[in-house]
Amino acid sequence: MDFRRRQFLKAGFAAGAAFAGSALGTGRSVAAQPKAARQVPGIYRIAVGDIVVTAILDGYVDLGTNMFPDATPDEVERLQRASFAPAGDTVRASVNCFVINTGDTLAIIDAGGRDFLGPTMGDMPRGLAAAGIDPANVDVVIATHMHPDHIGGIATKNGAAAFANAQLVVCGDDWDFWMSPENLNNAAEVAKPFFHAAQAAATPYAKTVRKIGPDEEVVPGIRSVALPGHTPGHTGYMVSSGNDTLFVWGDIVHSPMLQFPHPNWSIALDTSPQKAIMTRRKAFDMAVADRLMVAGMHLPYPGIGHVVRSNGFRFVPADWVYTLQAP
């Protein structure tokens, strides 16, 4: 070690000791910045060909493990430990939304839950603002299905359309099921709040709603895919441009930790559990065979990645993209 380096280290150590002594000796906090109390808004962009997709985090929901009727406590505990997740009788699920900018059309697929299911959701408007997206510029609001954590955010608390200039697009089977007064009257008491929430959120769009079927072009670059079972008209969407495709699959998965290794574990919210299981397996198989990038409303934020086979299936989050290739 030469003389200059020895002198530099000696001086640096002395300066550091003096700083520590002055800060700690006075009893003042070393940090001048108050500790943060919450995360910044969740926004993340990827390019799908010439289309820009922005993932918006609306919040999260804690699901009781008893909502998965076939899940066994021992296996749930094993999966929690393997995933470094908190042990207990709940699993946490993100609530994600996806803004699709094709260049000609600005669409949003699902809009979060507002306050329908509690205070851990409803951050979608803050995320849109942070991403520089004006709700008034949204042309189309696309619903995967009409559960409150997916369409609650399309309306404001005073009953107005949150996207004032947008058309609502939803599968006709789902609209007819949730908007039916007869279905509401015949529903079990525990299910009636879901009907009330769907009707409250959708009513501002009733005059302009567009009901679609399977394999239908919503706008150029976005095509519907029938994924029934979770609800009668549960629908996914293929977002495609050039050689790139993103499969937005809605609620194929509610708990990645539980349902990728055990695709036969349905959730109590499924209107047709066996059909939902068949649809989930079909979606997994398609994603694996075609190496599709998928986006899910309850996958860990930003909810984008791939599916691989591994003792059942496994979700592989996509690498973080630092620059967009789209113009």
PDB file of C-alpha atoms in Angstrom, residues 29-319:
ATOM      1  CA  SER A  29     -31.599  11.043  14.025  1.00  0.00           C
ATOM      2  CA  VAL A  30     -29.057  10.365  11.275  1.00  0.00           C
ATOM      3  CA  ALA A  31     -31.866  10.177   8.682  1.00  0.00           C
ATOM      4  CA  ALA A  32     -33.231  13.557   7.665  1.00  0.00           C
ATOM      5  CA  GLN A  33     -36.112  12.014   5.698  1.00  0.00           C
ATOM      6  CA  PRO A  34     -39.184  10.676   7.536  1.00  0.00           C
ATOM      7  CA  LYS A  35     -39.867   6.988   7.026  1.00  0.00           C
ATOM      8  CA  ALA A  36     -42.307   6.212   4.211  1.00  0.00           C
ATOM      9  CA  ALA A  37     -45.700   4.892   5.309  1.00  0.00           C
ATOM     10  CA  ARG A  38     -46.920   3.446   2.006  1.00  0.00           C
ATOM     11  CA  GLN A  39     -45.764   2.331  -1.413  1.00  0.00           C
ATOM     12  CA  VAL A  40     -45.714   4.563  -4.457  1.00  0.00           C
ATOM     13  CA  PRO A  41     -48.459   3.834  -7.005  1.00  0.00           C
ATOM     14  CA  GLY A  42     -48.015   0.547  -8.829  1.00  0.00           C
ATOM     15  CA  ILE A  43     -47.452   1.214 -12.541  1.00  0.00           C
ATOM     16  CA  TYR A  44     -45.420  -0.874 -14.973  1.00  0.00           C
ATOM     17  CA  ARG A  45     -45.270  -0.903 -18.761  1.00  0.00           C
ATOM     18  CA  ILE A  46     -44.414  -3.482 -21.381  1.00  0.00           C
ATOM     19  CA  ALA A  47     -44.575  -3.421 -25.160  1.00  0.00           C
ATOM     20  CA  VAL A  48     -46.574  -6.015 -27.073  1.00  0.00           C
ATOM     21  CA  GLY A  49     -45.432  -5.299 -30.593  1.00  0.00           C
ATOM     22  CA  ASP A  50     -46.560  -1.728 -31.225  1.00  0.00           C
ATOM     23  CA  ILE A  51     -49.051  -1.828 -28.328  1.00  0.00           C
ATOM     24  CA  VAL A  52     -48.127  -0.452 -24.905  1.00  0.00           C
ATOM     25  CA  VAL A  53     -49.631  -2.267 -21.916  1.00  0.00           C
ATOM     26  CA  THR A  54     -49.570  -0.576 -18.518  1.00  0.00           C
ATOM     27  CA  ALA A  55     -50.193  -2.717 -15.447  1.00  0.00           C
ATOM     28  CA  ILE A  56     -51.943  -0.748 -12.680  1.00  0.00           C
ATOM     29  CA  LEU A  57     -52.068  -2.059  -9.113  1.00  0.00           C
ATOM     30  CA  ASP A  58     -55.474  -1.469  -7.521  1.00  0.00           C
ATOM     31  CA  GLY A  59     -54.501  -3.140  -4.242  1.00  0.00           C
ATOM     32  CA  TYR A  60     -54.863  -6.580  -2.738  1.00  0.00           C
ATOM     33  CA  VAL A  61     -57.311  -8.922  -1.073  1.00  0.00           C
ATOM     34  CA  ASP A  62     -56.686 -11.567   1.578  1.00  0.00           C
ATOM     35  CA  LEU A  63     -58.507 -14.797   0.765  1.00  0.00           C
ATOM     36  CA  GLY A  64     -59.309 -17.359   3.414  1.00  0.00           C
ATOM     37  CA  THR A  65     -57.752 -20.724   2.641  1.00  0.00           C
ATOM     38  CA  ASN A  66     -61.173 -22.202   3.442  1.00  0.00           C
ATOM     39  CA  MET A  67     -62.349 -20.582   0.187  1.00  0.00           C
ATOM     40  CA  PHE A  68     -60.471 -23.387  -1.592  1.00  0.00           C
ATOM     41  CA  PRO A  69     -62.649 -26.338  -0.535  1.00  0.00           C
ATOM     42  CA  ASP A  70     -60.268 -29.056  -1.729  1.00  0.00           C
ATOM     43  CA  ALA A  71     -57.156 -27.549  -0.152  1.00  0.00           C
ATOM     44  CA  THR A  72     -55.769 -29.530   2.770  1.00  0.00           C
ATOM     45  CA  PRO A  73     -54.251 -27.662   5.748  1.00  0.00           C
ATOM     46  CA  ASP A  74     -50.999 -29.636   5.660  1.00  0.00           C
ATOM     47  CA  GLU A  75     -50.439 -28.951   1.958  1.00  0.00           C
ATOM     48  CA  VAL A  76     -51.346 -25.276   2.346  1.00  0.00           C
ATOM     49  CA  GLU A  77     -48.814 -24.969   5.163  1.00  0.00           C
ATOM     50  CA  ARG A  78     -46.170 -26.736   3.069  1.00  0.00           C
ATOM     51  CA  LEU A  79     -46.764 -24.384   0.130  1.00  0.00           C
ATOM     52  CA  GLN A  80     -46.655 -21.330   2.390  1.00  0.00           C
ATOM     53  CA  ARG A  81     -43.319 -22.420   3.815  1.00  0.00           C
ATOM     54  CA  ALA A  82     -41.947 -23.239   0.358  1.00  0.00           C
ATOM     55  CA  SER A  83     -43.019 -19.790  -0.882  1.00  0.00           C
ATOM     56  CA  PHE A  84     -41.710 -17.914   2.201  1.00  0.00           C
ATOM     57  CA  ALA A  85     -45.277 -16.708   2.697  1.00  0.00           C
ATOM     58  CA  PRO A  86     -46.772 -16.000   6.121  1.00  0.00           C
ATOM     59  CA  ALA A  87     -48.246 -19.119   7.680  1.00  0.00           C
ATOM     60  CA  GLY A  88     -51.918 -18.926   8.509  1.00  0.00           C
ATOM     61  CA  ASP A  89     -55.415 -19.268   7.192  1.00  0.00           C
ATOM     62  CA  THR A  90     -55.243 -16.542   4.523  1.00  0.00           C
ATOM     63  CA  VAL A  91     -53.412 -16.061   1.229  1.00  0.00           C
ATOM     64  CA  ARG A  92     -52.848 -12.654  -0.332  1.00  0.00           C
ATOM     65  CA  ALA A  93     -53.802 -11.881  -3.926  1.00  0.00           C
ATOM     66  CA  SER A  94     -52.965  -8.785  -5.937  1.00  0.00           C
ATOM     67  CA  VAL A  95     -55.741  -6.917  -7.721  1.00  0.00           C
ATOM     68  CA  ASN A  96     -54.391  -5.768 -11.096  1.00  0.00           C
ATOM     69  CA  CYS A  97     -55.767  -3.779 -14.029  1.00  0.00           C
ATOM     70  CA  PHE A  98     -54.267  -3.419 -17.498  1.00  0.00           C
ATOM     71  CA  VAL A  99     -54.394  -0.339 -19.729  1.00  0.00           C
ATOM     72  CA  ILE A 100     -53.982  -1.145 -23.424  1.00  0.00           C
ATOM     73  CA  ASN A 101     -52.831   1.657 -25.734  1.00  0.00           C
ATOM     74  CA  THR A 102     -52.994   0.479 -29.347  1.00  0.00           C
ATOM     75  CA  GLY A 103     -52.173   3.917 -30.725  1.00  0.00           C
ATOM     76  CA  ASP A 104     -55.713   4.300 -32.048  1.00  0.00           C
ATOM     77  CA  THR A 105     -57.632   3.162 -28.965  1.00  0.00           C
ATOM     78  CA  LEU A 106     -57.077   3.501 -25.224  1.00  0.00           C
ATOM     79  CA  ALA A 107     -58.697   0.604 -23.384  1.00  0.00           C
ATOM     80  CA  ILE A 108     -58.617  -0.649 -19.805  1.00  0.00           C
ATOM     81  CA  ILE A 109     -59.209  -4.300 -18.958  1.00  0.00           C
ATOM     82  CA  ASP A 110     -60.858  -4.393 -15.503  1.00  0.00           C
ATOM     83  CA  ALA A 111     -60.745  -1.438 -13.150  1.00  0.00           C
ATOM     84  CA  GLY A 112     -60.267  -2.819  -9.667  1.00  0.00           C
ATOM     85  CA  GLY A 113     -62.661  -2.845  -6.783  1.00  0.00           C
ATOM     86  CA  ARG A 114     -62.959   0.725  -5.512  1.00  0.00           C
ATOM     87  CA  ASP A 115     -64.150   0.246  -1.890  1.00  0.00           C
ATOM     88  CA  PHE A 116     -66.590  -2.602  -2.514  1.00  0.00           C
ATOM     89  CA  LEU A 117     -64.411  -5.170  -0.748  1.00  0.00           C
ATOM     90  CA  GLY A 118     -62.664  -2.987   1.806  1.00  0.00           C
ATOM     91  CA  PRO A 119     -59.857  -0.444   2.173  1.00  0.00           C
ATOM     92  CA  THR A 120     -57.050  -2.545   0.674  1.00  0.00           C
ATOM     93  CA  MET A 121     -58.296  -1.811  -2.835  1.00  0.00           C
ATOM     94  CA  GLY A 122     -59.256   1.277  -4.786  1.00  0.00           C
ATOM     95  CA  ASP A 123     -55.795   2.567  -5.752  1.00  0.00           C
ATOM     96  CA  MET A 124     -56.438   2.352  -9.494  1.00  0.00           C
ATOM     97  CA  PRO A 125     -57.185   6.104  -9.919  1.00  0.00           C
ATOM     98  CA  ARG A 126     -53.924   7.020  -8.167  1.00  0.00           C
ATOM     99  CA  GLY A 127     -52.070   4.598 -10.432  1.00  0.00           C
ATOM    100  CA  LEU A 128     -53.653   6.048 -13.564  1.00  0.00           C
ATOM    101  CA  ALA A 129     -52.678   9.556 -12.466  1.00  0.00           C
ATOM    102  CA  ALA A 130     -49.087   8.486 -11.781  1.00  0.00           C
ATOM    103  CA  ALA A 131     -48.949   6.880 -15.240  1.00  0.00           C
ATOM    104  CA  GLY A 132     -50.231  10.073 -16.860  1.00  0.00           C
ATOM    105  CA  ILE A 133     -53.455   8.433 -18.030  1.00  0.00           C
ATOM    106  CA  ASP A 134     -56.583  10.603 -17.963  1.00  0.00           C
ATOM    107  CA  PRO A 135     -59.748   8.525 -17.371  1.00  0.00           C
ATOM    108  CA  ALA A 136     -61.584  10.879 -19.735  1.00  0.00           C
ATOM    109  CA  ASN A 137     -59.338   9.640 -22.567  1.00  0.00           C
ATOM    110  CA  VAL A 138     -60.252   5.967 -22.108  1.00  0.00           C
ATOM    111  CA  ASP A 139     -62.313   4.802 -25.090  1.00  0.00           C
ATOM    112  CA  VAL A 140     -63.275   1.305 -23.936  1.00  0.00           C
ATOM    113  CA  VAL A 141     -63.622  -0.351 -20.538  1.00  0.00           C
ATOM    114  CA  ILE A 142     -63.356  -4.125 -20.999  1.00  0.00           C
ATOM    115  CA  ALA A 143     -64.526  -6.492 -18.255  1.00  0.00           C
ATOM    116  CA  THR A 144     -63.202 -10.004 -17.797  1.00  0.00           C
ATOM    117  CA  HIS A 145     -66.295 -10.583 -15.637  1.00  0.00           C
ATOM    118  CA  MET A 146     -68.589  -8.660 -13.333  1.00  0.00           C
ATOM    119  CA  HIS A 147     -67.277  -9.439  -9.863  1.00  0.00           C
ATOM    120  CA  PRO A 148     -66.835  -6.301  -7.721  1.00  0.00           C
ATOM    121  CA  ASP A 149     -63.032  -6.482  -7.549  1.00  0.00           C
ATOM    122  CA  HIS A 150     -62.997  -6.181 -11.340  1.00  0.00           C
ATOM    123  CA  ILE A 151     -65.683  -3.639 -12.214  1.00  0.00           C
ATOM    124  CA  GLY A 152     -66.211  -1.815  -8.914  1.00  0.00           C
ATOM    125  CA  GLY A 153     -63.814   0.872 -10.116  1.00  0.00           C
ATOM    126  CA  ILE A 154     -65.719   1.683 -13.296  1.00  0.00           C
ATOM    127  CA  ALA A 155     -68.175   3.806 -11.295  1.00  0.00           C
ATOM    128  CA  THR A 156     -67.675   6.521  -8.682  1.00  0.00           C
ATOM    129  CA  LYS A 157     -69.195   6.485  -5.216  1.00  0.00           C
ATOM    130  CA  ASN A 158     -71.948   8.850  -6.373  1.00  0.00           C
ATOM    131  CA  GLY A 159     -72.959   6.491  -9.177  1.00  0.00           C
ATOM    132  CA  ALA A 160     -71.328   8.226 -12.140  1.00  0.00           C
ATOM    133  CA  ALA A 161     -69.187   6.596 -14.800  1.00  0.00           C
ATOM    134  CA  ALA A 162     -65.530   6.799 -13.752  1.00  0.00           C
ATOM    135  CA  PHE A 163     -64.629   6.687 -17.462  1.00  0.00           C
ATOM    136  CA  ALA A 164     -67.095   9.219 -18.745  1.00  0.00           C
ATOM    137  CA  ASN A 165     -66.376   8.801 -22.444  1.00  0.00           C
ATOM    138  CA  ALA A 166     -65.898   5.045 -22.517  1.00  0.00           C
ATOM    139  CA  GLN A 167     -68.046   2.213 -23.769  1.00  0.00           C
ATOM    140  CA  LEU A 168     -68.339  -0.831 -21.497  1.00  0.00           C
ATOM    141  CA  VAL A 169     -67.563  -4.147 -23.200  1.00  0.00           C
ATOM    142  CA  VAL A 170     -68.553  -7.354 -21.415  1.00  0.00           C
ATOM    143  CA  CYS A 171     -69.483 -10.894 -22.378  1.00  0.00           C
ATOM    144  CA  GLY A 172     -73.236 -11.093 -22.969  1.00  0.00           C
ATOM    145  CA  ASP A 173     -73.563 -14.183 -20.770  1.00  0.00           C
ATOM    146  CA  ASP A 174     -72.012 -12.379 -17.824  1.00  0.00           C
ATOM    147  CA  TRP A 175     -74.089  -9.226 -18.302  1.00  0.00           C
ATOM    148  CA  ASP A 176     -77.324 -11.172 -18.571  1.00  0.00           C
ATOM    149  CA  PHE A 177     -76.505 -13.227 -15.470  1.00  0.00           C
ATOM    150  CA  TRP A 178     -75.522 -10.401 -13.113  1.00  0.00           C
ATOM    151  CA  MET A 179     -78.014  -7.799 -14.320  1.00  0.00           C
ATOM    152  CA  SER A 180     -80.995 -10.165 -14.056  1.00  0.00           C
ATOM    153  CA  PRO A 181     -83.557  -9.198 -11.362  1.00  0.00           C
ATOM    154  CA  GLU A 182     -84.726 -12.814 -11.305  1.00  0.00           C
ATOM    155  CA  ASN A 183     -81.212 -14.131 -10.638  1.00  0.00           C
ATOM    156  CA  LEU A 184     -80.801 -11.580  -7.871  1.00  0.00           C
ATOM    157  CA  ASN A 185     -84.051 -12.610  -6.214  1.00  0.00           C
ATOM    158  CA  ASN A 186     -83.196 -16.300  -6.432  1.00  0.00           C
ATOM    159  CA  ALA A 187     -79.595 -15.922  -5.251  1.00  0.00           C
ATOM    160  CA  ALA A 188     -78.441 -17.067  -1.823  1.00  0.00           C
ATOM    161  CA  GLU A 189     -78.155 -14.231   0.669  1.00  0.00           C
ATOM    162  CA  VAL A 190     -74.361 -14.497   0.696  1.00  0.00           C
ATOM    163  CA  ALA A 191     -74.293 -13.960  -3.086  1.00  0.00           C
ATOM    164  CA  LYS A 192     -76.704 -11.028  -3.303  1.00  0.00           C
ATOM    165  CA  PRO A 193     -74.061  -8.360  -2.531  1.00  0.00           C
ATOM    166  CA  PHE A 194     -72.205  -9.484  -5.657  1.00  0.00           C
ATOM    167  CA  PHE A 195     -75.323  -8.812  -7.753  1.00  0.00           C
ATOM    168  CA  HIS A 196     -75.879  -5.438  -6.092  1.00  0.00           C
ATOM    169  CA  ALA A 197     -72.245  -4.420  -6.674  1.00  0.00           C
ATOM    170  CA  ALA A 198     -72.294  -5.500 -10.327  1.00  0.00           C
ATOM    171  CA  GLN A 199     -75.504  -3.626 -11.019  1.00  0.00           C
ATOM    172  CA  ALA A 200     -74.361  -0.477  -9.213  1.00  0.00           C
ATOM    173  CA  ALA A 201     -71.084  -0.370 -11.128  1.00  0.00           C
ATOM    174  CA  ALA A 202     -72.535  -1.178 -14.559  1.00  0.00           C
ATOM    175  CA  THR A 203     -75.689   0.945 -14.484  1.00  0.00           C
ATOM    176  CA  PRO A 204     -73.953   4.178 -15.670  1.00  0.00           C
ATOM    177  CA  TYR A 205     -72.957   2.294 -18.852  1.00  0.00           C
ATOM    178  CA  ALA A 206     -76.291   0.527 -19.464  1.00  0.00           C
ATOM    179  CA  LYS A 207     -77.219   2.637 -22.495  1.00  0.00           C
ATOM    180  CA  THR A 208     -73.913   2.157 -24.275  1.00  0.00           C
ATOM    181  CA  VAL A 209     -72.826  -1.320 -23.166  1.00  0.00           C
ATOM    182  CA  ARG A 210     -71.589  -3.626 -25.898  1.00  0.00           C
ATOM    183  CA  LYS A 211     -72.184  -7.306 -25.196  1.00  0.00           C
ATOM    184  CA  ILE A 212     -69.734  -9.618 -26.923  1.00  0.00           C
ATOM    185  CA  GLY A 213     -69.277 -13.337 -27.475  1.00  0.00           C
ATOM    186  CA  PRO A 214     -66.262 -15.647 -27.700  1.00  0.00           C
ATOM    187  CA  ASP A 215     -63.523 -15.084 -30.266  1.00  0.00           C
ATOM    188  CA  GLU A 216     -64.726 -11.601 -31.115  1.00  0.00           C
ATOM    189  CA  GLU A 217     -62.592  -8.579 -31.990  1.00  0.00           C
ATOM    190  CA  VAL A 218     -63.181  -5.925 -29.343  1.00  0.00           C
ATOM    191  CA  VAL A 219     -60.951  -3.373 -31.069  1.00  0.00           C
ATOM    192  CA  PRO A 220     -58.104  -4.048 -33.514  1.00  0.00           C
ATOM    193  CA  GLY A 221     -55.436  -5.829 -31.481  1.00  0.00           C
ATOM    194  CA  ILE A 222     -57.737  -7.170 -28.739  1.00  0.00           C
ATOM    195  CA  ARG A 223     -59.793 -10.354 -29.194  1.00  0.00           C
ATOM    196  CA  SER A 224     -62.009 -12.170 -26.688  1.00  0.00           C
ATOM    197  CA  VAL A 225     -61.393 -15.729 -25.454  1.00  0.00           C
ATOM    198  CA  ALA A 226     -64.191 -17.629 -23.679  1.00  0.00           C
ATOM    199  CA  LEU A 227     -63.022 -18.845 -20.240  1.00  0.00           C
ATOM    200  CA  PRO A 228     -66.265 -19.873 -18.515  1.00  0.00           C
ATOM    201  CA  GLY A 229     -66.635 -21.422 -15.089  1.00  0.00           C
ATOM    202  CA  HIS A 230     -65.571 -18.770 -12.637  1.00  0.00           C
ATOM    203  CA  THR A 231     -68.637 -16.870 -13.841  1.00  0.00           C
ATOM    204  CA  PRO A 232     -70.963 -17.766 -16.731  1.00  0.00           C
ATOM    205  CA  GLY A 233     -69.291 -15.314 -19.093  1.00  0.00           C
ATOM    206  CA  HIS A 234     -65.779 -15.083 -17.670  1.00  0.00           C
ATOM    207  CA  THR A 235     -63.640 -13.926 -20.601  1.00  0.00           C
ATOM    208  CA  GLY A 236     -59.962 -13.489 -21.362  1.00  0.00           C
ATOM    209  CA  TYR A 237     -58.424 -11.292 -24.025  1.00  0.00           C
ATOM    210  CA  MET A 238     -55.591 -11.825 -26.478  1.00  0.00           C
ATOM    211  CA  VAL A 239     -53.666  -8.596 -26.998  1.00  0.00           C
ATOM    212  CA  SER A 240     -51.690  -8.999 -30.216  1.00  0.00           C
ATOM    213  CA  SER A 241     -49.419  -6.892 -32.388  1.00  0.00           C
ATOM    214  CA  GLY A 242     -46.939  -8.174 -34.946  1.00  0.00           C
ATOM    215  CA  ASN A 243     -45.431 -11.402 -33.608  1.00  0.00           C
ATOM    216  CA  ASP A 244     -46.204 -10.593 -29.959  1.00  0.00           C
ATOM    217  CA  THR A 245     -49.193 -11.695 -27.884  1.00  0.00           C
ATOM    218  CA  LEU A 246     -50.238 -11.141 -24.275  1.00  0.00           C
ATOM    219  CA  PHE A 247     -52.951 -13.411 -22.881  1.00  0.00           C
ATOM    220  CA  VAL A 248     -54.923 -11.425 -20.281  1.00  0.00           C
ATOM    221  CA  TRP A 249     -56.714 -14.273 -18.512  1.00  0.00           C
ATOM    222  CA  GLY A 250     -58.660 -12.566 -15.743  1.00  0.00           C
ATOM    223  CA  ASP A 251     -59.365 -14.918 -12.831  1.00  0.00           C
ATOM    224  CA  ILE A 252     -57.969 -18.188 -14.132  1.00  0.00           C
ATOM    225  CA  VAL A 253     -55.903 -18.092 -10.916  1.00  0.00           C
ATOM    226  CA  HIS A 254     -56.807 -16.538  -7.573  1.00  0.00           C
ATOM    227  CA  SER A 255     -53.905 -17.882  -5.520  1.00  0.00           C
ATOM    228  CA  PRO A 256     -50.777 -18.603  -7.564  1.00  0.00           C
ATOM    229  CA  MET A 257     -49.203 -20.322  -4.566  1.00  0.00           C
ATOM    230  CA  LEU A 258     -52.065 -22.825  -4.353  1.00  0.00           C
ATOM    231  CA  GLN A 259     -53.537 -23.202  -7.828  1.00  0.00           C
ATOM    232  CA  PHE A 260     -50.474 -23.570 -10.042  1.00  0.00           C
ATOM    233  CA  PRO A 261     -49.338 -26.731  -8.252  1.00  0.00           C
ATOM    234  CA  HIS A 262     -52.979 -27.754  -7.713  1.00  0.00           C
ATOM    235  CA  PRO A 263     -55.065 -26.614 -10.715  1.00  0.00           C
ATOM    236  CA  ASN A 264     -57.957 -28.783  -9.464  1.00  0.00           C
ATOM    237  CA  TRP A 265     -58.377 -26.589  -6.378  1.00  0.00           C
ATOM    238  CA  SER A 266     -61.351 -24.397  -7.242  1.00  0.00           C
ATOM    239  CA  ILE A 267     -62.400 -21.336  -5.272  1.00  0.00           C
ATOM    240  CA  ALA A 268     -65.795 -21.015  -3.591  1.00  0.00           C
ATOM    241  CA  LEU A 269     -66.575 -18.014  -5.804  1.00  0.00           C
ATOM    242  CA  ASP A 270     -66.720 -20.186  -8.944  1.00  0.00           C
ATOM    243  CA  THR A 271     -70.280 -20.450 -10.245  1.00  0.00           C
ATOM    244  CA  SER A 272     -69.397 -23.761 -11.950  1.00  0.00           C
ATOM    245  CA  PRO A 273     -66.382 -25.267 -10.116  1.00  0.00           C
ATOM    246  CA  GLN A 274     -65.814 -28.233 -12.447  1.00  0.00           C
ATOM    247  CA  LYS A 275     -66.053 -26.040 -15.530  1.00  0.00           C
ATOM    248  CA  ALA A 276     -63.647 -23.564 -13.934  1.00  0.00           C
ATOM    249  CA  ILE A 277     -61.145 -26.371 -13.302  1.00  0.00           C
ATOM    250  CA  MET A 278     -61.375 -27.538 -16.912  1.00  0.00           C
ATOM    251  CA  THR A 279     -60.944 -23.976 -18.154  1.00  0.00           C
ATOM    252  CA  ARG A 280     -57.928 -23.386 -15.889  1.00  0.00           C
ATOM    253  CA  ARG A 281     -56.210 -26.541 -17.151  1.00  0.00           C
ATOM    254  CA  LYS A 282     -56.976 -25.565 -20.741  1.00  0.00           C
ATOM    255  CA  ALA A 283     -55.544 -22.074 -20.183  1.00  0.00           C
ATOM    256  CA  PHE A 284     -52.410 -23.497 -18.532  1.00  0.00           C
ATOM    257  CA  ASP A 285     -51.907 -26.004 -21.351  1.00  0.00           C
ATOM    258  CA  MET A 286     -52.341 -23.313 -23.996  1.00  0.00           C
ATOM    259  CA  ALA A 287     -49.923 -20.950 -22.252  1.00  0.00           C
ATOM    260  CA  VAL A 288     -47.299 -23.702 -21.991  1.00  0.00           C
ATOM    261  CA  ALA A 289     -47.717 -25.090 -25.504  1.00  0.00           C
ATOM    262  CA  ASP A 290     -47.698 -21.693 -27.218  1.00  0.00           C
ATOM    263  CA  ARG A 291     -45.171 -20.110 -24.815  1.00  0.00           C
ATOM    264  CA  LEU A 292     -47.651 -17.312 -24.255  1.00  0.00           C
ATOM    265  CA  MET A 293     -46.939 -14.436 -21.949  1.00  0.00           C
ATOM    266  CA  VAL A 294     -49.892 -14.188 -19.581  1.00  0.00           C
ATOM    267  CA  ALA A 295     -51.330 -11.400 -17.451  1.00  0.00           C
ATOM    268  CA  GLY A 296     -53.597 -12.143 -14.513  1.00  0.00           C
ATOM    269  CA  MET A 297     -55.653  -9.960 -12.247  1.00  0.00           C
ATOM    270  CA  HIS A 298     -54.533 -11.873  -9.141  1.00  0.00           C
ATOM    271  CA  LEU A 299     -50.996 -12.844 -10.092  1.00  0.00           C
ATOM    272  CA  PRO A 300     -48.293 -11.071  -8.041  1.00  0.00           C
ATOM    273  CA  TYR A 301     -48.038  -7.489  -9.321  1.00  0.00           C
ATOM    274  CA  PRO A 302     -47.373  -6.591 -12.108  1.00  0.00           C
ATOM    275  CA  GLY A 303     -49.033  -9.914 -12.863  1.00  0.00           C
ATOM    276  CA  ILE A 304     -47.129 -10.708 -16.053  1.00  0.00           C
ATOM    277  CA  GLY A 305     -45.125 -13.845 -16.808  1.00  0.00           C
ATOM    278  CA  HIS A 306     -45.167 -17.378 -18.173  1.00  0.00           C
ATOM    279  CA  VAL A 307     -46.476 -20.801 -17.174  1.00  0.00           C
ATOM    280  CA  VAL A 308     -44.247 -23.885 -17.096  1.00  0.00           C
ATOM    281  CA  ARG A 309     -44.858 -27.505 -16.133  1.00  0.00           C
ATOM    282  CA  SER A 310     -43.229 -28.444 -12.834  1.00  0.00           C
ATOM    283  CA  ASN A 311     -44.971 -30.873 -10.454  1.00  0.00           C
ATOM    284  CA  GLY A 312     -48.198 -29.532 -11.839  1.00  0.00           C
ATOM    285  CA  PHE A 313     -47.554 -26.009 -13.091  1.00  0.00           C
ATOM    286  CA  ARG A 314     -45.464 -23.052 -12.002  1.00  0.00           C
ATOM    287  CA  PHE A 315     -45.619 -19.320 -12.676  1.00  0.00           C
ATOM    288  CA  VAL A 316     -42.420 -17.613 -13.831  1.00  0.00           C
ATOM    289  CA  PRO A 317     -42.612 -13.798 -13.535  1.00  0.00           C
ATOM    290  CA  ALA A 318     -41.357 -11.961 -16.609  1.00  0.00           C
ATOM    291  CA  ASP A 319     -38.044 -10.160 -16.316  1.00  0.00           C
TER     292      ASP A 319
END
